[in-house]
């Protein structure tokens, strides 16, 4: 790293001229298909600059992942600390002896964080202007200083927001999050089908990352699980570069406060043999793999002792259709939910919001968020403490359309 102080760039100005400009000027009907980047911001032109602010993701205790995107390849790092002096440096992970570099999507994990402590940070990237035998460096850019509060798995309470099925309508994300008003929350979860088809990076930036950052800033983490539509489109196979957990999976578990969450990637709703896929998917085996993993988590003392056990997954296995994906999810996961006493399952997919209490089919409540169209969009608020876990569902006009309370 050079000892010379890197030139400071106008970070927000760049975003205003690039990604957010594309977002603010875009209003798309439900299920619009982004067939090319012509209707999106051209993110590759100009001098070396940030395409996004840093976005935070949290999957493990005492850690947080900071990701951001640049328009050209470089090497990157994070300066951070418990005050604005930023006395610590976090660098990318290594693989096969190589430090992750010469990339545009940057991912750095801050480890050994103190639970509940406020940290300050900025992201820095140095352009790799050419790379033949050895890299040749260009300019260095850095963001402004941001802050975040480290996650605390032993917190007395947790609050989260849940969105689903926005389907390439980026304006829905800030609209729905605004419905929360000034109520405190720890993180946001996107429960699938944020896109209809995944075609390119500008779509990911303009239709998801920058709208999220407009709402959350670079101070609150969000998490994401794929819906069936995130498995479609050529660029779906690049999706892991932007949102994958440190375990290299789209399914994962984490604790926050009194809740243990299990996140399942329900995959495509069509059969693997469907003629649209021409033999290039295998979600049946993928779901079987997850069922084995999920049971191993549910057998642990931590899961059994958790005050609340919550499952997040896109495709609901009841109150849904009878397509192959739905029935396969039901066959694999429902017996586990019953056997290990899951408290609540939250899903999307059907575009018909509803609170489905326990019945003869399932002994736990099933909460299904709404769809992409005006009047069907929903924000789900979840809050849990020692006394209860409560879910509220708000329609996009701010009216509460359902709630459910789980007692420990």
PDB file of C-alpha atoms in Angstrom, residues 77-244:
ATOM      1  CA  UNK A  77      -9.324  -2.851   1.487  1.00  0.00           C
ATOM      2  CA  UNK A  78     -11.335  -1.453   4.390  1.00  0.00           C
ATOM      3  CA  UNK A  79     -10.034   0.965   7.003  1.00  0.00           C
ATOM      4  CA  UNK A  80     -12.055   0.644  10.216  1.00  0.00           C
ATOM      5  CA  UNK A  81     -12.012   1.109  13.964  1.00  0.00           C
ATOM      6  CA  UNK A  82     -13.978   1.933  17.080  1.00  0.00           C
ATOM      7  CA  UNK A  83     -13.466   5.625  16.377  1.00  0.00           C
ATOM      8  CA  UNK A  84     -13.007   7.754  13.282  1.00  0.00           C
ATOM      9  CA  UNK A  85      -9.236   7.334  13.360  1.00  0.00           C
ATOM     10  CA  UNK A  86      -9.775   4.018  11.531  1.00  0.00           C
ATOM     11  CA  UNK A  87      -6.652   2.404  12.935  1.00  0.00           C
ATOM     12  CA  UNK A  88      -7.319  -1.080  11.510  1.00  0.00           C
ATOM     13  CA  UNK A  89      -7.042  -2.411   7.969  1.00  0.00           C
ATOM     14  CA  UNK A  90      -9.016  -5.395   6.654  1.00  0.00           C
ATOM     15  CA  UNK A  91      -7.884  -6.951   3.401  1.00  0.00           C
ATOM     16  CA  UNK A  92      -9.533  -9.465   1.069  1.00  0.00           C
ATOM     17  CA  UNK A  93      -9.408 -13.181   1.641  1.00  0.00           C
ATOM     18  CA  UNK A  94      -6.772 -15.303  -0.044  1.00  0.00           C
ATOM     19  CA  UNK A  95      -7.311 -18.306  -2.275  1.00  0.00           C
ATOM     20  CA  UNK A  96      -4.583 -20.654  -3.458  1.00  0.00           C
ATOM     21  CA  UNK A  97      -1.973 -18.110  -2.400  1.00  0.00           C
ATOM     22  CA  UNK A  98      -3.614 -15.225  -4.235  1.00  0.00           C
ATOM     23  CA  UNK A  99      -5.095 -12.199  -2.485  1.00  0.00           C
ATOM     24  CA  UNK A 100      -8.461 -11.501  -4.084  1.00  0.00           C
ATOM     25  CA  UNK A 101      -7.783  -8.660  -6.532  1.00  0.00           C
ATOM     26  CA  UNK A 102      -8.192  -7.590 -10.156  1.00  0.00           C
ATOM     27  CA  UNK A 103     -11.928  -7.635  -9.574  1.00  0.00           C
ATOM     28  CA  UNK A 104     -14.794  -5.143  -9.586  1.00  0.00           C
ATOM     29  CA  UNK A 105     -17.069  -6.759  -6.975  1.00  0.00           C
ATOM     30  CA  UNK A 106     -15.250  -6.374  -3.675  1.00  0.00           C
ATOM     31  CA  UNK A 107     -15.985  -8.425  -0.559  1.00  0.00           C
ATOM     32  CA  UNK A 108     -14.147  -8.031   2.738  1.00  0.00           C
ATOM     33  CA  UNK A 109     -15.035  -9.617   6.071  1.00  0.00           C
ATOM     34  CA  UNK A 110     -14.498  -7.725   9.321  1.00  0.00           C
ATOM     35  CA  UNK A 111     -13.891 -10.325  12.028  1.00  0.00           C
ATOM     36  CA  UNK A 112     -13.724 -10.454  15.827  1.00  0.00           C
ATOM     37  CA  UNK A 113     -16.128  -7.565  16.260  1.00  0.00           C
ATOM     38  CA  UNK A 114     -17.431  -6.694  19.711  1.00  0.00           C
ATOM     39  CA  UNK A 115     -21.172  -7.408  19.864  1.00  0.00           C
ATOM     40  CA  UNK A 116     -23.286  -4.259  19.954  1.00  0.00           C
ATOM     41  CA  UNK A 117     -20.273  -1.988  19.469  1.00  0.00           C
ATOM     42  CA  UNK A 118     -20.327   0.904  16.982  1.00  0.00           C
ATOM     43  CA  UNK A 119     -17.606   0.782  14.336  1.00  0.00           C
ATOM     44  CA  UNK A 120     -16.529   3.355  11.767  1.00  0.00           C
ATOM     45  CA  UNK A 121     -15.182   2.444   8.349  1.00  0.00           C
ATOM     46  CA  UNK A 122     -14.395   3.529   4.825  1.00  0.00           C
ATOM     47  CA  UNK A 123     -13.739   1.453   1.723  1.00  0.00           C
ATOM     48  CA  UNK A 124     -10.711   1.994  -0.496  1.00  0.00           C
ATOM     49  CA  UNK A 125      -9.895   0.697  -3.973  1.00  0.00           C
ATOM     50  CA  UNK A 126      -6.765   1.064  -6.100  1.00  0.00           C
ATOM     51  CA  UNK A 127      -7.178   0.688  -9.834  1.00  0.00           C
ATOM     52  CA  UNK A 128      -5.268  -2.041 -11.629  1.00  0.00           C
ATOM     53  CA  UNK A 129      -4.844  -0.251 -14.935  1.00  0.00           C
ATOM     54  CA  UNK A 130      -3.129  -3.192 -16.618  1.00  0.00           C
ATOM     55  CA  UNK A 131      -2.080  -6.695 -15.647  1.00  0.00           C
ATOM     56  CA  UNK A 132       0.345  -8.609 -17.832  1.00  0.00           C
ATOM     57  CA  UNK A 133       3.196 -10.235 -15.932  1.00  0.00           C
ATOM     58  CA  UNK A 134       2.547  -8.010 -12.908  1.00  0.00           C
ATOM     59  CA  UNK A 135      -0.162  -5.502 -12.010  1.00  0.00           C
ATOM     60  CA  UNK A 136       0.241  -1.844 -12.866  1.00  0.00           C
ATOM     61  CA  UNK A 137      -1.636   0.468 -10.527  1.00  0.00           C
ATOM     62  CA  UNK A 138      -3.607   3.600 -11.263  1.00  0.00           C
ATOM     63  CA  UNK A 139      -5.423   5.941  -8.911  1.00  0.00           C
ATOM     64  CA  UNK A 140      -6.779   5.134  -5.438  1.00  0.00           C
ATOM     65  CA  UNK A 141     -10.298   6.121  -4.439  1.00  0.00           C
ATOM     66  CA  UNK A 142     -11.966   6.037  -1.038  1.00  0.00           C
ATOM     67  CA  UNK A 143     -15.466   6.480   0.305  1.00  0.00           C
ATOM     68  CA  UNK A 144     -16.646   8.767   3.034  1.00  0.00           C
ATOM     69  CA  UNK A 145     -16.623   7.379   6.587  1.00  0.00           C
ATOM     70  CA  UNK A 146     -19.660   5.318   7.548  1.00  0.00           C
ATOM     71  CA  UNK A 147     -20.614   3.552  10.777  1.00  0.00           C
ATOM     72  CA  UNK A 148     -22.487   0.423  11.813  1.00  0.00           C
ATOM     73  CA  UNK A 149     -23.373  -1.436  14.989  1.00  0.00           C
ATOM     74  CA  UNK A 150     -21.917  -4.933  15.215  1.00  0.00           C
ATOM     75  CA  UNK A 151     -24.527  -7.702  15.430  1.00  0.00           C
ATOM     76  CA  UNK A 152     -25.178  -9.240  18.825  1.00  0.00           C
ATOM     77  CA  UNK A 153     -26.415 -12.821  18.955  1.00  0.00           C
ATOM     78  CA  UNK A 154     -27.044 -12.407  22.688  1.00  0.00           C
ATOM     79  CA  UNK A 155     -29.111  -9.221  22.421  1.00  0.00           C
ATOM     80  CA  UNK A 156     -32.343  -9.192  24.414  1.00  0.00           C
ATOM     81  CA  UNK A 157     -34.413  -8.392  21.326  1.00  0.00           C
ATOM     82  CA  UNK A 158     -34.245  -8.226  17.547  1.00  0.00           C
ATOM     83  CA  UNK A 159     -36.249  -6.348  14.920  1.00  0.00           C
ATOM     84  CA  UNK A 160     -36.168  -6.917  11.176  1.00  0.00           C
ATOM     85  CA  UNK A 161     -37.992  -5.914   7.998  1.00  0.00           C
ATOM     86  CA  UNK A 162     -38.904  -8.426   5.289  1.00  0.00           C
ATOM     87  CA  UNK A 163     -39.635  -7.667   1.626  1.00  0.00           C
ATOM     88  CA  UNK A 164     -40.345 -10.055  -1.237  1.00  0.00           C
ATOM     89  CA  UNK A 165     -41.395 -10.237  -4.879  1.00  0.00           C
ATOM     90  CA  UNK A 166     -40.615  -6.712  -6.046  1.00  0.00           C
ATOM     91  CA  UNK A 167     -39.848  -8.128  -9.536  1.00  0.00           C
ATOM     92  CA  UNK A 168     -37.631  -5.429 -11.036  1.00  0.00           C
ATOM     93  CA  UNK A 169     -39.654  -2.566  -9.583  1.00  0.00           C
ATOM     94  CA  UNK A 170     -36.874  -0.727  -7.751  1.00  0.00           C
ATOM     95  CA  UNK A 171     -39.159   2.077  -6.596  1.00  0.00           C
ATOM     96  CA  UNK A 172     -40.991  -0.448  -4.398  1.00  0.00           C
ATOM     97  CA  UNK A 173     -37.986  -0.978  -2.134  1.00  0.00           C
ATOM     98  CA  UNK A 174     -37.714   2.537  -0.631  1.00  0.00           C
ATOM     99  CA  UNK A 175     -41.495   2.891  -0.687  1.00  0.00           C
ATOM    100  CA  UNK A 176     -42.033  -0.209   1.436  1.00  0.00           C
ATOM    101  CA  UNK A 177     -39.153   0.435   3.822  1.00  0.00           C
ATOM    102  CA  UNK A 178     -40.490   3.958   4.395  1.00  0.00           C
ATOM    103  CA  UNK A 179     -43.682   2.395   5.794  1.00  0.00           C
ATOM    104  CA  UNK A 180     -41.659   1.388   8.848  1.00  0.00           C
ATOM    105  CA  UNK A 181     -41.370   5.101   9.650  1.00  0.00           C
ATOM    106  CA  UNK A 182     -39.027   5.729  12.557  1.00  0.00           C
ATOM    107  CA  UNK A 183     -39.345   2.365  14.266  1.00  0.00           C
ATOM    108  CA  UNK A 184     -35.920   0.894  15.110  1.00  0.00           C
ATOM    109  CA  UNK A 185     -34.787  -2.245  13.298  1.00  0.00           C
ATOM    110  CA  UNK A 186     -31.576  -4.229  13.098  1.00  0.00           C
ATOM    111  CA  UNK A 187     -31.538  -5.512   9.532  1.00  0.00           C
ATOM    112  CA  UNK A 188     -33.624  -6.140   6.420  1.00  0.00           C
ATOM    113  CA  UNK A 189     -34.256  -9.461   4.711  1.00  0.00           C
ATOM    114  CA  UNK A 190     -35.211  -9.875   1.045  1.00  0.00           C
ATOM    115  CA  UNK A 191     -37.181 -13.086   0.637  1.00  0.00           C
ATOM    116  CA  UNK A 192     -36.682 -13.704  -3.076  1.00  0.00           C
ATOM    117  CA  UNK A 193     -37.910 -12.622  -6.509  1.00  0.00           C
ATOM    118  CA  UNK A 194     -36.419  -9.166  -6.353  1.00  0.00           C
ATOM    119  CA  UNK A 195     -35.799  -9.746 -10.064  1.00  0.00           C
ATOM    120  CA  UNK A 196     -37.824 -11.452 -12.770  1.00  0.00           C
ATOM    121  CA  UNK A 197     -34.839 -12.582 -14.830  1.00  0.00           C
ATOM    122  CA  UNK A 198     -31.209 -11.792 -14.035  1.00  0.00           C
ATOM    123  CA  UNK A 199     -29.500 -10.408 -17.130  1.00  0.00           C
ATOM    124  CA  UNK A 200     -26.547  -8.205 -16.158  1.00  0.00           C
ATOM    125  CA  UNK A 201     -24.737  -6.242 -13.476  1.00  0.00           C
ATOM    126  CA  UNK A 202     -26.413  -2.868 -14.189  1.00  0.00           C
ATOM    127  CA  UNK A 203     -29.755  -4.522 -13.432  1.00  0.00           C
ATOM    128  CA  UNK A 204     -28.459  -5.829 -10.091  1.00  0.00           C
ATOM    129  CA  UNK A 205     -27.115  -2.394  -9.191  1.00  0.00           C
ATOM    130  CA  UNK A 206     -29.995  -0.220 -10.401  1.00  0.00           C
ATOM    131  CA  UNK A 207     -32.875  -2.487  -9.433  1.00  0.00           C
ATOM    132  CA  UNK A 208     -31.616  -3.736  -6.090  1.00  0.00           C
ATOM    133  CA  UNK A 209     -28.356  -2.585  -4.526  1.00  0.00           C
ATOM    134  CA  UNK A 210     -28.711   1.166  -5.012  1.00  0.00           C
ATOM    135  CA  UNK A 211     -32.421   1.277  -4.060  1.00  0.00           C
ATOM    136  CA  UNK A 212     -31.535  -0.651  -0.894  1.00  0.00           C
ATOM    137  CA  UNK A 213     -28.708   1.765  -0.133  1.00  0.00           C
ATOM    138  CA  UNK A 214     -31.014   4.702  -0.712  1.00  0.00           C
ATOM    139  CA  UNK A 215     -33.239   3.284   2.034  1.00  0.00           C
ATOM    140  CA  UNK A 216     -30.744   1.757   4.468  1.00  0.00           C
ATOM    141  CA  UNK A 217     -27.555   3.646   3.712  1.00  0.00           C
ATOM    142  CA  UNK A 218     -24.277   1.907   4.434  1.00  0.00           C
ATOM    143  CA  UNK A 219     -25.049   1.528   8.133  1.00  0.00           C
ATOM    144  CA  UNK A 220     -27.537  -1.373   8.363  1.00  0.00           C
ATOM    145  CA  UNK A 221     -27.007  -4.882   6.979  1.00  0.00           C
ATOM    146  CA  UNK A 222     -29.356  -6.724   4.706  1.00  0.00           C
ATOM    147  CA  UNK A 223     -29.602 -10.391   3.800  1.00  0.00           C
ATOM    148  CA  UNK A 224     -31.022 -12.097   0.776  1.00  0.00           C
ATOM    149  CA  UNK A 225     -32.244 -15.487  -0.396  1.00  0.00           C
ATOM    150  CA  UNK A 226     -32.999 -16.413  -3.968  1.00  0.00           C
ATOM    151  CA  UNK A 227     -36.510 -16.875  -5.249  1.00  0.00           C
ATOM    152  CA  UNK A 228     -37.308 -19.008  -8.258  1.00  0.00           C
ATOM    153  CA  UNK A 229     -36.870 -15.980 -10.532  1.00  0.00           C
ATOM    154  CA  UNK A 230     -33.305 -15.396  -9.361  1.00  0.00           C
ATOM    155  CA  UNK A 231     -32.479 -18.760 -10.912  1.00  0.00           C
ATOM    156  CA  UNK A 232     -33.487 -17.490 -14.373  1.00  0.00           C
ATOM    157  CA  UNK A 233     -31.439 -15.574 -16.897  1.00  0.00           C
ATOM    158  CA  UNK A 234     -27.845 -15.982 -17.973  1.00  0.00           C
ATOM    159  CA  UNK A 235     -26.441 -13.689 -15.282  1.00  0.00           C
ATOM    160  CA  UNK A 236     -28.137 -15.724 -12.550  1.00  0.00           C
ATOM    161  CA  UNK A 237     -24.983 -17.812 -12.572  1.00  0.00           C
ATOM    162  CA  UNK A 238     -22.967 -14.758 -11.516  1.00  0.00           C
ATOM    163  CA  UNK A 239     -25.295 -13.902  -8.640  1.00  0.00           C
ATOM    164  CA  UNK A 240     -23.051 -15.391  -5.983  1.00  0.00           C
ATOM    165  CA  UNK A 241     -20.451 -12.667  -6.596  1.00  0.00           C
ATOM    166  CA  UNK A 242     -22.797 -10.092  -5.072  1.00  0.00           C
ATOM    167  CA  UNK A 243     -24.642 -11.830  -2.242  1.00  0.00           C
ATOM    168  CA  UNK A 244     -23.080 -15.156  -1.306  1.00  0.00           C
TER     169      UNK A 244
END
